[in-house]
Short mmCIF file of C-alpha atoms in Angstrom, two decimals:
data_model
loop_
_atom_site.label_atom_id
_atom_site.label_comp_id
_atom_site.label_asym_id
_atom_site.label_seq_id
_atom_site.Cartn_x
_atom_site.Cartn_y
_atom_site.Cartn_z
CA MET A 1 99.91 90.99 48.77
CA ASN A 2 98.87 94.13 47.46
CA ILE A 3 97.30 94.83 51.24
CA LYS A 4 100.62 93.86 52.82
CA GLU A 5 102.55 96.01 50.77
CA SER A 6 100.33 99.04 51.13
CA LEU A 7 100.31 98.55 54.85
CA PHE A 8 104.30 98.53 54.61
CA ARG A 9 104.45 101.69 52.77
CA SER A 10 102.07 103.36 55.04
CA LYS A 11 104.29 102.44 58.28
CA LEU A 12 107.16 103.92 56.11
CA LEU A 13 105.53 107.14 55.20
CA MET A 14 104.25 107.96 58.35
CA PRO A 15 107.24 108.68 60.22
CA GLY A 16 108.64 110.53 57.39
CA LEU A 17 105.59 112.69 57.47
CA PHE A 18 105.54 113.43 61.05
CA ARG A 19 109.31 114.19 60.65
CA ARG A 20 108.56 116.82 57.99
CA ILE A 21 106.05 118.49 60.26
CA GLY A 22 107.60 118.30 63.21
CA TYR A 23 106.83 116.29 66.54
CA VAL A 24 107.22 119.36 68.60
CA PRO A 25 104.81 121.47 66.66
CA LEU A 26 102.20 118.61 66.69
CA PHE A 27 102.37 118.40 70.30
CA ALA A 28 102.12 122.36 70.71
CA ALA A 29 99.09 122.26 68.59
CA LEU A 30 97.39 119.14 70.38
CA LEU A 31 98.22 120.63 73.82
CA PHE A 32 96.94 123.94 72.81
CA SER A 33 93.42 122.41 71.43
CA MET A 34 93.25 120.28 74.54
CA SER A 35 93.26 123.48 76.73
CA ILE A 36 90.73 125.24 74.76
CA ILE A 37 88.29 122.16 75.14
CA PHE A 38 89.00 121.93 78.81
CA LEU A 39 88.37 125.82 79.20
CA TYR A 40 85.24 126.45 77.37
CA LEU A 41 83.93 122.61 78.19
CA PRO A 42 80.94 124.47 80.62
CA SER A 43 79.60 126.58 78.05
CA LEU A 44 79.49 123.97 75.19
CA ILE A 45 77.84 121.65 77.76
CA TRP A 46 75.16 124.38 78.75
CA PHE A 47 74.81 125.53 74.90
CA THR A 48 74.24 122.02 73.88
CA ARG A 49 71.67 121.48 76.54
CA SER A 50 69.55 124.93 75.75
CA ILE A 51 69.60 123.90 72.20
CA PHE A 52 67.71 120.59 72.78
CA GLU A 53 65.32 122.37 75.55
CA SER A 54 64.27 125.33 73.26
CA TYR A 55 65.10 125.16 69.69
CA SER A 56 61.96 126.66 67.97
CA LEU A 57 60.90 125.99 64.35
CA LEU A 58 61.44 129.85 63.49
CA ASN A 59 65.10 129.62 64.90
CA LEU A 60 65.80 126.55 62.72
CA ILE A 61 64.28 128.42 59.73
CA LEU A 62 66.40 131.53 60.18
CA PHE A 63 69.36 129.07 60.97
CA LEU A 64 69.02 127.31 57.56
CA MET A 65 68.58 130.76 55.49
CA VAL A 66 71.49 132.38 56.93
CA LEU A 67 73.50 129.02 56.52
CA PHE A 68 72.37 128.90 52.67
CA PHE A 69 73.31 132.78 52.23
CA LEU A 70 76.85 131.62 53.73
CA VAL A 71 77.55 128.48 51.59
CA ARG A 72 76.43 130.49 48.47
CA HIS A 73 79.28 133.17 49.67
CA LEU A 74 81.86 130.64 50.30
CA ASN A 75 81.14 129.19 46.74
CA ASN A 76 82.00 132.79 45.22
CA LEU A 77 85.51 132.57 46.75
CA PRO A 78 88.32 131.07 45.04
CA LYS A 79 88.81 127.20 45.91
CA GLY A 80 92.47 128.00 47.35
CA GLU A 81 91.09 130.49 49.68
CA LEU A 82 88.65 128.47 51.53
CA LEU A 83 91.19 126.74 53.75
CA GLN A 84 94.43 128.24 54.46
CA ILE A 85 96.26 127.17 57.83
CA GLN A 86 98.50 129.79 59.22
CA PHE A 87 99.32 131.23 62.47
CA ARG A 88 98.02 134.96 62.62
CA TRP A 89 98.67 137.38 65.64
CA MET A 90 95.43 139.30 65.45
CA PRO A 91 92.94 136.06 65.95
CA PHE A 92 95.69 134.61 68.23
CA ILE A 93 95.50 138.16 70.46
CA LEU A 94 91.77 138.30 70.40
CA LEU A 95 91.54 134.21 71.42
CA CYS A 96 93.42 135.00 74.68
CA SER A 97 91.89 138.32 75.55
CA VAL A 98 88.30 136.55 74.97
CA SER A 99 89.34 133.43 77.09
CA VAL A 100 90.50 135.87 80.18
CA ALA A 101 87.12 137.68 79.97
CA TYR A 102 85.41 134.15 79.72
CA ALA A 103 87.02 133.11 82.76
CA LEU A 104 86.39 136.12 84.83
CA SER A 105 82.72 135.83 83.88
CA GLU A 106 82.50 132.21 85.00
CA ILE A 107 84.42 133.26 88.12
CA TYR A 108 82.42 136.50 89.15
CA ALA A 109 79.36 137.12 86.73
CA LYS A 110 78.23 133.62 86.40
CA ILE A 111 75.84 134.51 83.68
CA ASN A 112 75.59 131.48 81.41
CA MET A 113 74.46 133.80 78.50
CA LEU A 114 77.54 136.01 78.68
CA SER A 115 79.78 133.12 78.94
CA CYS A 116 78.12 131.36 76.09
CA GLY A 117 78.81 134.61 74.08
CA LEU A 118 82.18 134.75 74.66
CA PHE A 119 82.58 131.18 73.79
CA PHE A 120 81.31 131.93 70.21
CA LEU A 121 83.58 135.01 69.87
CA ALA A 122 86.52 132.42 70.70
CA LEU A 123 85.38 129.95 67.91
CA PHE A 124 85.44 133.11 65.51
CA SER A 125 88.97 133.93 66.63
CA MET A 126 89.94 130.39 66.32
CA SER A 127 88.81 130.28 62.62
CA GLY A 128 91.13 132.83 61.80
CA PHE A 129 93.79 130.44 61.79
CA PHE A 130 92.13 128.53 58.97
CA MET A 131 91.28 131.34 56.27
CA THR A 132 92.82 134.17 54.81
CA TYR A 133 92.72 137.68 57.00
CA GLU A 134 90.44 139.40 54.57
CA ASN A 135 87.91 136.52 54.69
CA TRP A 136 88.05 136.40 58.58
CA LYS A 137 87.30 140.09 58.75
CA LYS A 138 84.54 139.60 56.47
CA GLY A 139 83.04 136.80 58.69
CA ILE A 140 82.17 139.22 61.33
CA LEU A 141 78.67 139.75 60.14
CA PRO A 142 77.76 136.00 59.46
CA THR A 143 78.98 134.92 62.76
CA PHE A 144 76.59 137.55 64.35
CA LEU A 145 73.86 136.42 62.25
CA LEU A 146 74.21 132.91 63.25
CA ILE A 147 74.50 133.62 66.71
CA GLN A 148 71.24 135.60 66.52
CA THR A 149 69.54 132.66 64.96
CA LEU A 150 70.09 130.49 67.93
CA PRO A 151 67.31 129.86 70.48
CA LEU A 152 69.03 132.06 73.39
CA GLY A 153 66.16 134.48 73.68
CA PRO A 154 64.50 133.26 76.74
CA HIS A 155 68.08 133.22 78.50
CA LEU A 156 68.92 136.69 76.98
CA ASP A 157 65.46 138.13 78.42
CA VAL A 158 66.42 137.35 81.83
CA TYR A 159 69.72 139.19 81.73
CA LEU A 160 68.73 142.05 79.32
CA GLY A 161 65.11 142.08 78.90
CA PHE A 162 64.00 142.62 82.65
CA PRO A 163 66.27 145.51 83.18
CA LEU A 164 65.20 147.00 79.92
CA ARG A 165 61.31 146.54 81.30
CA LEU A 166 62.32 147.81 84.65
CA PHE A 167 63.90 151.09 83.07
CA ALA A 168 60.85 151.55 80.65
CA ALA A 169 58.62 151.22 83.62
CA GLU A 170 60.37 153.97 85.61
CA SER A 171 60.47 156.22 82.45
CA VAL A 172 56.69 155.56 82.05
CA THR A 173 56.22 156.37 85.68
CA SER A 174 57.89 159.79 85.57
CA PHE A 175 56.06 160.46 82.07
CA LEU A 176 52.74 160.07 83.84
CA SER A 177 53.82 162.13 87.01
CA TRP A 178 54.10 165.12 84.70
CA PHE A 179 50.42 164.93 84.09
CA HIS A 180 49.78 164.30 87.93
CA ILE A 181 49.14 160.93 87.43
CA SER A 182 51.00 159.30 90.46
CA GLU A 183 49.22 156.56 91.35
CA VAL A 184 50.50 154.13 88.83
CA SER A 185 53.59 152.15 90.56
CA LYS A 186 56.13 150.52 88.16
CA GLU A 187 55.34 147.23 89.59
CA THR A 188 51.71 148.16 88.28
CA ILE A 189 52.86 149.07 84.76
CA ILE A 190 55.09 145.68 84.55
CA MET A 191 52.08 143.91 85.44
CA ILE A 192 49.76 145.50 83.09
CA GLU A 193 52.43 144.80 80.23
CA ASN A 194 52.39 141.41 81.18
CA ARG A 195 48.91 140.63 81.01
CA SER A 196 48.17 142.70 77.84
CA ALA A 197 51.45 141.64 75.93
CA GLU A 198 52.01 139.02 73.53
CA VAL A 199 55.42 138.00 74.83
CA SER A 200 55.97 135.71 71.97
CA SER A 201 55.61 138.42 69.43
CA ALA A 202 58.22 140.10 67.36
CA CYS A 203 57.04 143.56 68.42
CA SER A 204 57.20 143.35 72.24
CA GLY A 205 60.18 144.23 74.41
CA LEU A 206 63.64 142.61 73.88
CA ASN A 207 62.16 140.49 71.02
CA GLY A 208 61.76 143.60 69.27
CA LEU A 209 65.27 144.57 69.79
CA TRP A 210 66.56 141.17 68.69
CA THR A 211 64.37 140.70 65.59
CA SER A 212 65.55 144.34 64.61
CA TRP A 213 69.37 143.28 65.33
CA LEU A 214 68.74 140.34 63.06
CA PHE A 215 67.23 142.62 60.16
CA PHE A 216 69.92 145.30 60.56
CA PHE A 217 72.89 142.50 60.19
CA THR A 218 71.36 140.70 57.31
CA ILE A 219 70.87 144.11 55.45
CA SER A 220 74.58 145.03 55.98
CA TRP A 221 75.62 141.67 54.94
CA ILE A 222 73.40 141.46 51.77
CA GLU A 223 74.11 145.07 50.38
CA ASN A 224 77.84 144.77 51.52
CA LYS A 225 78.27 147.84 53.78
CA LYS A 226 81.02 149.10 55.01
CA ILE A 227 81.23 148.51 58.84
CA ASN A 228 82.65 151.87 60.22
CA PHE A 229 81.53 154.61 62.81
CA ARG A 230 78.56 155.62 60.77
CA TRP A 231 77.28 152.07 60.65
CA LEU A 232 77.75 151.81 64.40
CA LEU A 233 75.48 155.15 64.66
CA TYR A 234 72.86 153.86 62.57
CA PHE A 235 72.87 150.51 64.91
CA MET A 236 72.47 152.62 67.78
CA PHE A 237 69.77 155.03 66.19
CA LEU A 238 67.71 151.44 65.33
CA ASN A 239 67.77 150.55 69.05
CA LEU A 240 66.81 154.04 70.10
CA LEU A 241 63.81 153.99 67.68
CA ILE A 242 62.57 150.43 68.70
CA TYR A 243 63.08 151.52 72.60
CA SER A 244 61.15 154.85 71.87
CA PHE A 245 58.15 153.06 70.24
CA ASN A 246 58.24 150.53 72.91
CA LEU A 247 57.87 153.49 75.49
CA VAL A 248 54.81 155.06 73.62
CA ARG A 249 53.28 151.60 73.39
CA ILE A 250 53.45 151.16 77.07
CA ILE A 251 52.08 154.82 77.84
CA THR A 252 49.11 154.13 75.67
CA ILE A 253 48.21 150.70 77.14
CA VAL A 254 48.79 151.93 80.90
CA PHE A 255 46.87 155.28 80.43
CA ILE A 256 43.81 153.50 78.46
CA GLU A 257 43.75 150.63 81.37
CA THR A 258 44.39 152.84 84.49
CA VAL A 259 43.00 156.42 83.46
CA LEU A 260 40.28 155.55 81.03
CA ASP A 261 39.72 152.05 82.78
CA ARG A 262 39.02 150.20 79.26
CA SER A 263 41.31 147.26 79.66
CA VAL A 264 39.82 145.18 76.60
CA LEU A 265 40.59 148.27 74.38
CA ALA A 266 44.32 148.22 75.75
CA GLY A 267 44.48 144.45 75.10
CA ILE A 268 43.17 144.90 71.41
CA ILE A 269 45.44 148.03 70.32
CA HIS A 270 48.71 146.55 71.88
CA ILE A 271 49.79 144.26 68.98
CA PRO A 272 48.91 146.76 66.34
CA LEU A 273 50.92 149.65 68.17
CA GLY A 274 53.87 147.49 68.62
CA ILE A 275 54.08 145.93 64.91
CA THR A 276 53.65 149.79 63.70
CA GLY A 277 56.44 150.89 65.81
CA PHE A 278 58.77 147.74 64.90
CA LEU A 279 57.91 148.39 61.00
CA PHE A 280 58.56 152.07 61.23
CA SER A 281 62.16 151.75 62.86
CA CYS A 282 63.17 149.03 60.46
CA ILE A 283 62.01 151.19 57.42
CA ILE A 284 63.77 154.34 58.58
CA THR A 285 67.06 152.54 59.56
CA TRP A 286 67.04 150.53 55.99
CA PHE A 287 66.57 154.06 54.40
CA LEU A 288 69.69 155.34 56.05
CA LEU A 289 71.63 152.24 55.31
CA HIS A 290 70.66 152.11 51.74
CA TYR A 291 71.12 155.74 50.76
CA HIS A 292 73.54 157.26 53.18
CA LEU A 293 75.97 154.18 53.79
CA PRO A 294 78.39 153.60 50.90
CA ALA A 295 79.09 149.84 50.08
CA LYS A 296 82.61 148.55 50.31
CA GLU A 297 84.86 149.07 47.29
CA HIS A 298 85.66 145.50 46.53
CA PRO A 299 83.05 143.01 45.74
CA ILE A 300 82.06 140.19 48.11
CA ALA A 301 84.15 137.65 46.16
CA ILE A 302 87.81 138.60 46.97
CA THR A 303 90.51 138.19 44.43
CA ARG A 304 93.16 135.78 45.12
CA LYS A 305 96.52 136.81 46.62
CA SER A 306 99.64 134.86 46.62
CA LEU A 307 100.61 134.03 50.08
CA PRO A 308 104.53 133.74 51.04
CA LYS A 309 105.96 130.26 50.77
CA ASP A 310 107.40 130.64 54.53
CA ARG A 311 104.43 131.29 56.18
CA THR A 312 104.33 130.40 59.75
CA ILE A 313 101.74 127.30 60.32
CA VAL A 314 102.83 126.71 64.13
CA ASN A 315 104.12 129.29 66.56
CA LEU A 316 105.68 127.12 69.25
CA PRO A 317 106.09 129.89 71.82
CA ALA A 318 102.89 131.36 71.41
CA LEU A 319 101.01 128.03 71.51
CA PHE A 320 102.79 126.62 74.47
CA SER A 321 102.09 129.96 76.31
CA ALA A 322 98.48 130.02 75.25
CA ALA A 323 98.03 126.25 76.51
CA VAL A 324 99.53 127.23 80.05
CA LEU A 325 97.13 130.36 80.28
CA PHE A 326 94.18 128.37 79.30
CA THR A 327 94.81 125.51 81.67
CA PHE A 328 95.42 128.05 84.71
CA LEU A 329 92.19 129.73 83.75
CA SER A 330 90.36 126.27 83.70
CA CYS A 331 91.88 125.56 87.11
CA THR A 332 90.93 128.95 88.57
CA MET A 333 87.52 128.51 87.28
CA PHE A 334 87.19 125.05 89.05
CA ILE A 335 88.76 126.02 92.43
CA SER A 336 86.43 129.12 92.61
CA LYS A 337 83.33 126.88 92.53
CA PRO A 338 82.92 125.58 96.03
CA ALA A 339 80.47 122.64 96.67
CA ILE A 340 77.45 124.29 98.28
CA ASN A 341 75.65 121.73 100.86
CA LEU A 342 71.84 122.96 101.00
CA PRO A 343 69.63 121.74 103.98
CA GLN A 344 66.85 119.61 102.75
CA LEU A 345 63.29 120.65 102.38
CA GLU A 346 61.59 119.75 105.54
CA LEU A 347 58.16 121.30 105.09
CA GLN A 348 55.55 121.23 107.71
CA TRP A 349 52.26 120.98 105.59
CA PRO A 350 49.12 122.56 107.06
CA ALA A 351 46.65 120.10 108.52
CA ASP A 352 43.61 120.73 106.16
CA ILE A 353 46.31 120.03 102.98
CA ILE A 354 46.61 116.33 102.28
CA ALA A 355 50.39 116.25 100.98
CA GLN A 356 52.10 113.02 99.85
CA GLU A 357 55.79 113.14 98.56
CA ILE A 358 56.35 111.54 95.16
CA PRO A 359 59.67 110.33 93.63
CA ILE A 360 61.17 112.99 91.27
CA THR A 361 62.58 111.59 87.74
CA LYS A 362 66.47 110.90 87.29
CA ALA A 363 66.64 113.80 85.01
CA GLU A 364 65.20 116.35 87.79
CA TYR A 365 67.60 114.69 90.11
CA LYS A 366 70.68 115.40 88.14
CA ALA A 367 69.27 119.05 87.46
CA PHE A 368 69.31 119.81 91.18
CA GLU A 369 72.67 118.10 91.73
CA ARG A 370 74.21 120.26 88.83
CA ASP A 371 72.53 123.50 90.26
CA ASN A 372 73.06 122.84 93.73
CA SER A 373 69.51 122.68 94.45
CA SER A 374 66.96 120.97 96.72
CA GLY A 375 63.83 119.61 95.35
CA LYS A 376 60.72 117.66 96.27
CA LYS A 377 57.27 116.93 94.51
CA PHE A 378 54.30 116.42 96.17
CA GLN A 379 50.73 115.35 95.29
CA PHE A 380 48.14 117.28 97.27
CA SER A 381 44.58 117.80 98.04
CA LEU A 382 42.63 120.77 99.53
CA ARG A 383 38.90 119.68 99.78
CA LYS A 384 37.78 119.48 96.03
CA LEU A 385 41.07 121.12 94.82
CA THR A 386 43.72 118.44 93.65
CA GLY A 387 46.86 118.64 91.71
CA THR A 388 50.84 118.05 91.92
CA CYS A 389 53.36 120.68 92.84
CA LEU A 390 57.22 120.91 92.51
CA ILE A 391 59.10 123.06 95.18
CA VAL A 392 62.70 123.83 94.55
CA TYR A 393 64.99 125.43 97.21
CA THR A 394 68.23 127.13 96.45
CA ASN A 395 70.68 129.96 97.48
CA ASN A 396 72.11 130.22 93.96
CA TRP A 397 70.02 131.83 91.25
CA ARG A 398 71.48 129.64 88.54
CA GLY A 399 69.40 126.79 90.40
CA HIS A 400 65.93 128.30 89.46
CA HIS A 401 64.46 128.08 85.64
CA PRO A 402 61.69 129.50 84.31
CA PRO A 403 58.75 127.18 85.16
CA ASP A 404 57.01 127.78 81.89
CA LEU A 405 59.93 126.11 80.02
CA CYS A 406 59.61 122.99 82.11
CA THR A 407 55.73 122.99 81.66
CA GLN A 408 56.34 122.90 77.99
CA ALA A 409 59.18 120.57 78.31
CA ASN A 410 56.62 117.94 79.93
CA GLY A 411 54.52 117.99 76.85
CA PHE A 412 52.22 120.77 77.45
CA SER A 413 51.40 123.81 75.13
CA ILE A 414 50.81 127.05 76.77
CA ALA A 415 47.95 129.11 75.48
CA LYS A 416 47.74 132.20 77.83
CA SER A 417 49.98 133.33 80.63
CA GLU A 418 48.56 135.96 83.02
CA THR A 419 49.20 137.37 86.67
CA ARG A 420 47.22 136.87 89.40
CA LEU A 421 47.09 138.74 92.79
CA ILE A 422 46.39 136.40 95.53
CA THR A 423 46.90 139.42 97.72
CA PRO A 424 48.32 142.91 96.81
CA ASN A 425 52.04 141.76 97.56
CA PHE A 426 51.61 138.23 96.37
CA PRO A 427 51.37 137.66 92.67
CA VAL A 428 51.28 134.32 90.68
CA THR A 429 51.53 133.45 87.00
CA LEU A 430 48.94 131.29 85.89
CA LEU A 431 49.17 129.14 82.76
CA SER A 432 46.40 127.95 80.55
CA LEU A 433 47.11 124.62 79.04
CA ASP A 434 46.09 123.83 75.27
CA ASN A 435 43.96 120.70 74.76
CA THR A 436 43.71 120.13 78.39
CA SER A 437 41.38 121.11 81.52
CA GLN A 438 44.20 121.44 83.62
CA LYS A 439 46.11 124.83 84.66
CA ALA A 440 49.41 125.65 86.19
CA CYS A 441 50.65 128.37 88.25
CA TYR A 442 54.12 129.24 89.86
CA TRP A 443 55.61 132.10 92.00
CA PHE A 444 59.34 132.36 93.64
CA GLN A 445 59.61 133.43 97.31
CA SER A 446 62.54 134.49 99.57
CA ALA A 447 62.06 135.68 103.34
CA GLY A 448 60.88 139.03 102.12
CA GLN A 449 59.63 138.87 98.71
CA VAL A 450 57.41 136.99 96.51
CA THR A 451 57.49 137.47 92.76
CA HIS A 452 55.96 135.77 89.80
CA ASP A 453 58.80 136.81 87.42
CA HIS A 454 61.80 134.76 87.04
CA ALA A 455 63.77 137.79 85.46
CA SER A 456 62.83 139.92 88.69
CA ARG A 457 64.07 136.77 90.91
CA VAL A 458 67.52 136.58 89.18
CA TRP A 459 68.20 140.48 89.11
CA THR A 460 67.50 140.76 92.91
CA ASP A 461 70.20 138.32 93.55
CA ILE A 462 72.63 139.82 91.21
CA LYS A 463 71.77 143.28 92.49
CA ASN A 464 71.92 142.34 96.29
CA GLY A 465 73.70 139.22 96.53
CA GLU A 466 72.55 135.49 96.67
CA HIS A 467 69.97 134.63 99.23
CA ASP A 468 67.68 131.65 99.89
CA TRP A 469 64.72 131.31 97.50
CA VAL A 470 61.97 128.65 97.02
CA MET A 471 60.07 128.26 93.69
CA ILE A 472 56.87 126.82 93.80
CA SER A 473 55.32 125.18 90.59
CA ILE A 474 51.89 123.90 90.70
CA LEU A 475 49.90 121.81 88.10
CA LEU A 476 46.31 121.83 89.12
CA ASP A 477 43.59 119.05 88.07
CA GLN A 478 40.90 121.69 87.62
CA SER A 479 40.84 125.16 86.74
CA PRO A 480 40.91 127.61 89.91
CA GLU A 481 37.75 129.38 88.42
CA HIS A 482 35.79 125.93 89.30
CA TYR A 483 37.16 126.62 92.99
CA PRO A 484 38.48 130.21 93.54
CA GLU A 485 38.46 130.12 97.42
CA GLU A 486 40.25 126.92 97.46
CA PHE A 487 42.87 128.12 95.21
CA LYS A 488 43.34 131.26 97.23
CA GLU A 489 43.56 129.37 100.28
CA LEU A 490 46.13 126.78 98.96
CA SER A 491 48.34 129.66 97.64
CA LYS A 492 48.37 131.60 101.25
CA LYS A 493 48.95 128.43 103.12
CA MET A 494 51.82 127.27 100.85
CA ASN A 495 53.10 130.89 101.15
CA LEU A 496 52.94 130.63 105.15
CA MET A 497 54.54 127.21 104.97
CA ILE A 498 57.56 128.31 102.84
CA ASN A 499 57.99 131.40 104.84
CA GLN A 500 57.91 129.18 108.07
CA PHE A 501 61.00 126.78 106.19
CA LEU A 502 63.07 129.98 105.31
CA THR A 503 62.69 131.33 108.89
CA VAL A 504 64.07 128.08 110.50
CA ASN A 505 66.96 127.79 108.00
CA ASN A 506 67.92 131.36 108.56
CA ASN A 507 67.82 131.05 112.30
CA GLU A 508 69.91 127.81 111.90
CA LYS A 509 72.59 129.75 109.79
CA VAL A 510 72.67 132.53 112.39
CA ASN A 511 73.07 130.15 115.29
CA SER A 512 75.86 128.13 113.48
CA LYS A 513 77.97 131.18 112.98
#
């Protein structure tokens, strides 16, 4: 009887609740929410996949630390200020601006990392509808800190790290030319840095910048520093210090290896040089922040302010207009992505290489279909050298991923990564794997270029337009040192086979026009 009475009362109360709030505002809020989800769904899917593929223990520890300090900060706030739903124009305008930039990024730039960053900025904008304006502004630093703890380093290295490395190599080449050392090219400098650098350390290249940003934002948040023009200048100064020390490191190891011919010594001093430069940069920046940038006048905990009783929770014209805008942007993004029909991989293997196609997994097939790629897997043998290879063809730079990430996803741990030159213009990356005698190697190949660097392959298409590329990833059953001649012969023959395939495809495209 009591249950029936409660159900009857709830039926009477629900219509009254909807009448009090209003059906039209609820419909506007629902339409607004659905259009936001539909617009940002591609980045949400990509980010979720990246989290599961590359989340490391270090990222998890940093994320939990930032989350812990954020929860402590929220506990210091008056309980009435933790959740205050109200429509505010500044977050709304920022959300609409970010959404337009996001759609343009998806249509023209097509860089997942950039779209993901705009997605997080949109989430921050929407949080302004659920907290006081003062707290929303104070959430800028914690938001950047949370983003920096996410495992986006490998993706950011492709879009920002390689251009920085290329610019650094050109700077080093110019510096050495002042001392009449002109025989060292920028390609040689990048190869030397790849061979001697400990890419996973916090002192090298983009990783140094990424870690220094985390340090800078953490100090600014903990010491409650003002975010003003001087704060921005100190941030730029930190980046300049990190980059300058990195240039000194590269110049030193290149000079020692090429001029003094002491490659072992260059490998030994590389890490101490990088760590020293990173520590000096952070200490100098902390000194400037601590002693030359004042803290905010108010403490972190904000005093309670009474809100106006007639505050607007739902702004109907704004929400309906935004819903129409976001739906239009979503449709534009969808229409701007035409289906790409790639020809199948029809390879003519050399007669002395015994190759047999083996089936690909469902996950690989879905990945090829999602990225508009064509891929095949083979078992091969060249006399005593045996193994398996994955060959992926695409004319879309999103269709290729760093093969070392796939190697780790298959359960292997990479002990060492080095560059090998099959010929002067044919570099490959050789991976030594932990707890196994197997080794892996890979390279990327187009009609006129071969590179072992995924970032170089991506930026070639970004600068010059998209072209046909093939990725060759090989898992060898034995170490190449056991059969060096067979390994070089295999690489050269596969290089010629891929060149033949690309030439045939290019001729077919020309004839079809």
